[in-house]
Structures are given as structure tokens and as C-alpha cells.
mmCIF file of C-alpha atoms in Angstrom:
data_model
loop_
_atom_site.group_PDB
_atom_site.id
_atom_site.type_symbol
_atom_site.label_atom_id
_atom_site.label_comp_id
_atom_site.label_asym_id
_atom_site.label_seq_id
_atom_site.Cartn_x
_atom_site.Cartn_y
_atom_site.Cartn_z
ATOM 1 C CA UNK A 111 -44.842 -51.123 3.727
ATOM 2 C CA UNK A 112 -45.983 -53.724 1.348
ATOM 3 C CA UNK A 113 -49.250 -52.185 1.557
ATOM 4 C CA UNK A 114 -48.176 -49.376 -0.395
ATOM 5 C CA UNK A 115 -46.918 -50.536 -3.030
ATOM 6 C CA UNK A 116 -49.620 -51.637 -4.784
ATOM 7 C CA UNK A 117 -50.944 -48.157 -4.079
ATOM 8 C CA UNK A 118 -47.711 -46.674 -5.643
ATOM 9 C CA UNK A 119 -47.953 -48.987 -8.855
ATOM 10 C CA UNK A 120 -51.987 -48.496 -9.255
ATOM 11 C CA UNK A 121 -50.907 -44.154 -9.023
ATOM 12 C CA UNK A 122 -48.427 -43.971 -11.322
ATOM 13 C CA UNK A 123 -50.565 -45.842 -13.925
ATOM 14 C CA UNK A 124 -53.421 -43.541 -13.211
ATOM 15 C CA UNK A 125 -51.102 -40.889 -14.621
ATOM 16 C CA UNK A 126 -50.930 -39.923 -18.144
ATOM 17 C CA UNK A 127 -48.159 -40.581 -20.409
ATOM 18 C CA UNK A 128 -46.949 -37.693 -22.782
ATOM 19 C CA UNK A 129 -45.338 -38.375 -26.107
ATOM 20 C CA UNK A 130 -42.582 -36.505 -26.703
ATOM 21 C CA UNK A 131 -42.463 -34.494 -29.767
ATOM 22 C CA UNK A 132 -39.079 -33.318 -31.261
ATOM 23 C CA UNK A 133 -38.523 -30.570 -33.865
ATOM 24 C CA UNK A 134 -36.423 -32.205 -36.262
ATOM 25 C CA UNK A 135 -39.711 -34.297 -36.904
ATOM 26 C CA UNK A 136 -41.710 -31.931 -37.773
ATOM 27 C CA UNK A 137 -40.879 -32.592 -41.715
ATOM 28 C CA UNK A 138 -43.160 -30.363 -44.992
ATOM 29 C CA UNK A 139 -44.213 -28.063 -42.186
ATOM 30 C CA UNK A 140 -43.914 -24.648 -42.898
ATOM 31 C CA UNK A 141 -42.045 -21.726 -40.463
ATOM 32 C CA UNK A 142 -43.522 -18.857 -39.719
ATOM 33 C CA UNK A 143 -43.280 -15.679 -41.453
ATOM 34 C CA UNK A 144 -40.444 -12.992 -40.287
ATOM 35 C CA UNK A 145 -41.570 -10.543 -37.843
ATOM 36 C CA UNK A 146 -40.340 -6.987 -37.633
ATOM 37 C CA UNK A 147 -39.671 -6.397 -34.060
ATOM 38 C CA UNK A 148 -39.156 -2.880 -32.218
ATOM 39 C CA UNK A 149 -37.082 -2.427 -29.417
ATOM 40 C CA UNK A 150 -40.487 -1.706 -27.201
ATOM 41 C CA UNK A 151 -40.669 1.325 -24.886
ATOM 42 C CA UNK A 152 -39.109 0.733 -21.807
ATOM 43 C CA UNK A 153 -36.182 0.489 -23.807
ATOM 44 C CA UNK A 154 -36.736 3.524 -25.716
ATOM 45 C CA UNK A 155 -37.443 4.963 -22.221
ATOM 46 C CA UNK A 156 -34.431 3.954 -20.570
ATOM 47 C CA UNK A 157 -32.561 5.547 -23.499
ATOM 48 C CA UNK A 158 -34.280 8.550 -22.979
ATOM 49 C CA UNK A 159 -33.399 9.089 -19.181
ATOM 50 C CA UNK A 160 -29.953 8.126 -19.681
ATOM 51 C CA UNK A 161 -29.270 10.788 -22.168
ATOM 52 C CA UNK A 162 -31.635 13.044 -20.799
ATOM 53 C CA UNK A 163 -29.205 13.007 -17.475
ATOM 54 C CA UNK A 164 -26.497 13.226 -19.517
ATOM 55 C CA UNK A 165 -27.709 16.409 -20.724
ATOM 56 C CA UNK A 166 -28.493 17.800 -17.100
ATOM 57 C CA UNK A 167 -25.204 17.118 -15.626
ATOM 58 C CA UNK A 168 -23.363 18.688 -18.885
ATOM 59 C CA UNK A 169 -25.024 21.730 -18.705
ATOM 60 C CA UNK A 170 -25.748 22.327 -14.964
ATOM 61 C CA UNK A 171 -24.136 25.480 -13.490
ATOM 62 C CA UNK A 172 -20.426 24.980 -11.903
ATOM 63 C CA UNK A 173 -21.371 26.761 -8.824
ATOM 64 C CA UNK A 174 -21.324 23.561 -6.309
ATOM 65 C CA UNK A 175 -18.623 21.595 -6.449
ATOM 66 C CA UNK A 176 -19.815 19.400 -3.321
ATOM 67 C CA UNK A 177 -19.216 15.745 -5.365
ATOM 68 C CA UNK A 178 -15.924 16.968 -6.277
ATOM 69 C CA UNK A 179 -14.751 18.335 -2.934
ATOM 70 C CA UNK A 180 -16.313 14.899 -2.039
ATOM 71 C CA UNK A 181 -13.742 13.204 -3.624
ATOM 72 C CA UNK A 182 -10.721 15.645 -3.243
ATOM 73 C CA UNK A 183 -10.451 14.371 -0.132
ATOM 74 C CA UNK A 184 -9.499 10.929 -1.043
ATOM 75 C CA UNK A 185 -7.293 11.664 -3.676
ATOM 76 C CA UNK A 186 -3.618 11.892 -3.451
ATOM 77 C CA UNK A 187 -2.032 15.395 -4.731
ATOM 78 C CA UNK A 188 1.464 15.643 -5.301
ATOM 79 C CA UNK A 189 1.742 18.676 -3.259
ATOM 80 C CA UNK A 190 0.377 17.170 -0.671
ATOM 81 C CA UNK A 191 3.211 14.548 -0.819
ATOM 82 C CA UNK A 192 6.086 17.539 -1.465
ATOM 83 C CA UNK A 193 4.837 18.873 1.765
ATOM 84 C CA UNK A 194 4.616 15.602 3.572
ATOM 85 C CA UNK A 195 8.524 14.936 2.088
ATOM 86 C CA UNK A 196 9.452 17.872 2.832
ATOM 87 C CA UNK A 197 8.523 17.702 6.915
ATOM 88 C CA UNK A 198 10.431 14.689 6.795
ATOM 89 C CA UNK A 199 13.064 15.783 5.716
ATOM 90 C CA UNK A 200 13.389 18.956 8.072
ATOM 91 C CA UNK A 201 12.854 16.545 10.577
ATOM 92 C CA UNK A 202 15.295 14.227 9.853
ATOM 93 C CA UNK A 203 17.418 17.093 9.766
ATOM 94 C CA UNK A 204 16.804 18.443 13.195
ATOM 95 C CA UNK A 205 17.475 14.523 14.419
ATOM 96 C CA UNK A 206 20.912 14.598 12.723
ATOM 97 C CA UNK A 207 21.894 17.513 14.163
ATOM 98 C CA UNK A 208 20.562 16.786 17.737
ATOM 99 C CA UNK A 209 22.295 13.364 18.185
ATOM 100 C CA UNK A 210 25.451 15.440 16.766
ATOM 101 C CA UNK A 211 24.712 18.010 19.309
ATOM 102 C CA UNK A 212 24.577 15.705 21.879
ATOM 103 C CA UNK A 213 27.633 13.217 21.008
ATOM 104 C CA UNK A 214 29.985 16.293 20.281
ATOM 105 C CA UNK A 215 28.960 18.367 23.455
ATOM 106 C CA UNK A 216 32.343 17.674 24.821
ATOM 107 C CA UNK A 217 35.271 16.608 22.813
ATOM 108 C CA UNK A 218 36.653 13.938 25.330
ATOM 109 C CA UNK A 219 33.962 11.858 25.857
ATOM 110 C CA UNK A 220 33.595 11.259 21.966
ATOM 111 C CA UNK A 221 35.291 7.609 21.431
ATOM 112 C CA UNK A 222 34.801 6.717 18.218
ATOM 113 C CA UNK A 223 35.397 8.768 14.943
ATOM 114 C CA UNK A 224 32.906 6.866 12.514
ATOM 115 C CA UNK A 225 29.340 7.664 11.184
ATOM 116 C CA UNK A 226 28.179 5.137 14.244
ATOM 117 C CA UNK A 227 29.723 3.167 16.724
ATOM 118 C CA UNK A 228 27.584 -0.176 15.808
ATOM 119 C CA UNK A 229 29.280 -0.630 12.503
ATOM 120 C CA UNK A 230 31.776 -3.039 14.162
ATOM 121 C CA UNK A 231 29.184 -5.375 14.920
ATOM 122 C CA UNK A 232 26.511 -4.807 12.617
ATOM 123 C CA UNK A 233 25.861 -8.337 11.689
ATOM 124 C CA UNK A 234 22.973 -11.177 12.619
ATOM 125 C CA UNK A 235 22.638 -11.893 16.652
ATOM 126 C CA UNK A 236 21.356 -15.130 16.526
ATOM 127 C CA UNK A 237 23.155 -18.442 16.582
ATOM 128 C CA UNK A 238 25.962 -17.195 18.646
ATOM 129 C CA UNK A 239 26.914 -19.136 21.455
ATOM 130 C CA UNK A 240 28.247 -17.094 24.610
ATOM 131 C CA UNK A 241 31.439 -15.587 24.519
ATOM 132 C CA UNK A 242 32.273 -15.905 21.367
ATOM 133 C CA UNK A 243 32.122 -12.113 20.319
ATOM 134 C CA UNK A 244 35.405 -10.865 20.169
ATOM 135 C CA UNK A 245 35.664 -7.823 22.217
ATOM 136 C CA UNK A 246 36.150 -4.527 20.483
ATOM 137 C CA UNK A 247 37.234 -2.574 23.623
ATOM 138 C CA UNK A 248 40.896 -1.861 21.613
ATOM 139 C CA UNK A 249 39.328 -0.215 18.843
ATOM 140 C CA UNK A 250 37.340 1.699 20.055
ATOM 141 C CA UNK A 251 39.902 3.190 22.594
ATOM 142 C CA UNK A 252 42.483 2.784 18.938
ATOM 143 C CA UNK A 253 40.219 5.663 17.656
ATOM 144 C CA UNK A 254 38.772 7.773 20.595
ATOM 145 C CA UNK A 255 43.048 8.356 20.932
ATOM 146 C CA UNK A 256 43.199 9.359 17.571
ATOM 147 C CA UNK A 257 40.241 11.471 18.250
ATOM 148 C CA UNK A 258 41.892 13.105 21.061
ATOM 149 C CA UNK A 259 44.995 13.961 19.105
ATOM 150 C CA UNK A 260 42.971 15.556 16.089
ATOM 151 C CA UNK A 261 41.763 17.708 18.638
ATOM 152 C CA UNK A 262 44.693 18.603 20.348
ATOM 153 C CA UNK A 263 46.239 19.687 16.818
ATOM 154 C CA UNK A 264 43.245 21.609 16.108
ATOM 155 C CA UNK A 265 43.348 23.380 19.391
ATOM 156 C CA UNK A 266 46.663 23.710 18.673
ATOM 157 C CA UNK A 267 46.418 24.967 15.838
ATOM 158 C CA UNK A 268 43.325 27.838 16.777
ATOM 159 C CA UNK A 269 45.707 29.220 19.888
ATOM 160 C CA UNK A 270 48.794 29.479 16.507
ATOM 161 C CA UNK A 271 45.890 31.432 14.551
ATOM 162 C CA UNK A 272 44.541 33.516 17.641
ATOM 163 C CA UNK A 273 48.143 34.633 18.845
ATOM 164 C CA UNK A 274 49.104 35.885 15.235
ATOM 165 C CA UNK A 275 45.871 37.976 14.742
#
């Protein structure tokens, strides 16, 4: 290792030294003249095929729409989503009046006389210890009854109306 350092000192003064030179010391000198300077031709080129394929695809027959059916495809028409809404709600529909066909079938095993029975307890499950629920049993037997008496006076009332016709 010491052996090489002498070696390292003797190389780098073997190698030349350059002065630097700034601009701002260049002082009487004179600039050069302005030069007029064209834009060259591959610019003038590239100009040229740009609005030489503008001209092509502006006056090109309308025939083939490929690039636009192309893109059709990914684009989102509104009566695409009228139709789509419009499914939905036919199915919907058909749901609300199969769960009412299926809860009505018979008129005494309908208990409760609400848009849905989980309205009582529609509220957050967690943190409840067990048994603390308060039971709804009564309520829902409170309204099947009045249930059953609506339809008693409606029967009632359609054997009145088929007697006096």
C-alpha cells in the first residue's frame, strides 16, 4: 500500500493542468454577428405530414365507421341506461308483488299489518348482552288480531254487498 502512493502522486503530476477560462473575462472582444436561422426540414417535414393527415382523415369517405363502432362500445348511452332502469324497475316490481303474493296467500296466517315485520327491531345487533331484547311476541299478536278483525268486517261486509245484488 505504501508502494503506491508514490505511484499515485508521480500520475497525477504527469497530468496536465487546464486553466479555466470564464466568459465574463473575455473583456473588448467582439460577439458574433446575428444569424438568420430556418426552422430546417425535418421540421418543415413534420409539419407537412401532420397536416397532410389532417387532410386525409377530413376528407376520407364515411363509408367505414370501424374506429367509431370501436369505441361505441365503451361508451355509455343514455338509452342504454333507460333500458337498464327500466328492467330494474319491472323487476323490482314483480319482487313486490311476489313476496305480497306469498304473505297474503291466506288471510290468517298474516300477523302483522306493517310494510315489514323487522321494523320493531331494526336497530344495531352488536353490544347486546343476552336477554336483554325485550320480546315483541304481544305486538305482533296486538296487530295480527286487528288484522283478523279488518277482515272479518270486510268479509262481512262483501256477503252485505253480495246478498243485496
Amino acid at each position: 500500500m505504501f508502494a503506491a502512493r508514490p505511484r499515485a502522486a508521480w500520475a497525477a503530476r504527469q497530468l496536465q493542468r487546464t486553466c479555466r477560462t470564464y466568459a465574463s473575462e473575455a473583456h473588448g472582444h467582439h460577439s458574433p454577428a446575428p444569424v438568420n436561422e430556418s426552422f430546417g426540414k425535418g421540421s418543415v417535414i413534420a409539419l407537412g405530414a401532420f397536416l397532410g393527415t389532417v387532410l386525409v382523415f377530413q376528407f376520407r369517405p364515411q363509408e367505414s365507421d370501424t374506429w367509431n363502432g370501436v369505441l361505441a362500445k365503451y361508451r355509455s348511452k343514455a338509452e342504454d341506461w333507460e333500458a337498464i332502469n327500466s328492467l330494474h324497475t319491472k323487476a323490482m316490481e314483480q319482487a313486490g308483488y311476489d313476496r305480497n303474493l306469498f304473505e297474503n296467500a291466506s288471510a290468517k296466517h298474516r300477523y302483522v299489518d306493517i310494510s315489514y315485520p323487522e321494523a320493531f327491531q331494526s336497530h344495531a345487533q352488536r353490544n347486546i348482552q343476552a336477554g336483554h331484547l325485550a320480546s315483541i311476541d304481544h305486538v305482533v299478536e296486538h296487530y295480527r288480531q286487528q288484522h283478523l278483525k279488518a277482515e272479518e268486517k270486510k268479509a262481512a261486509k262483501l256477503a252485505a254487498a253480495g246478498k243485496e245484488a
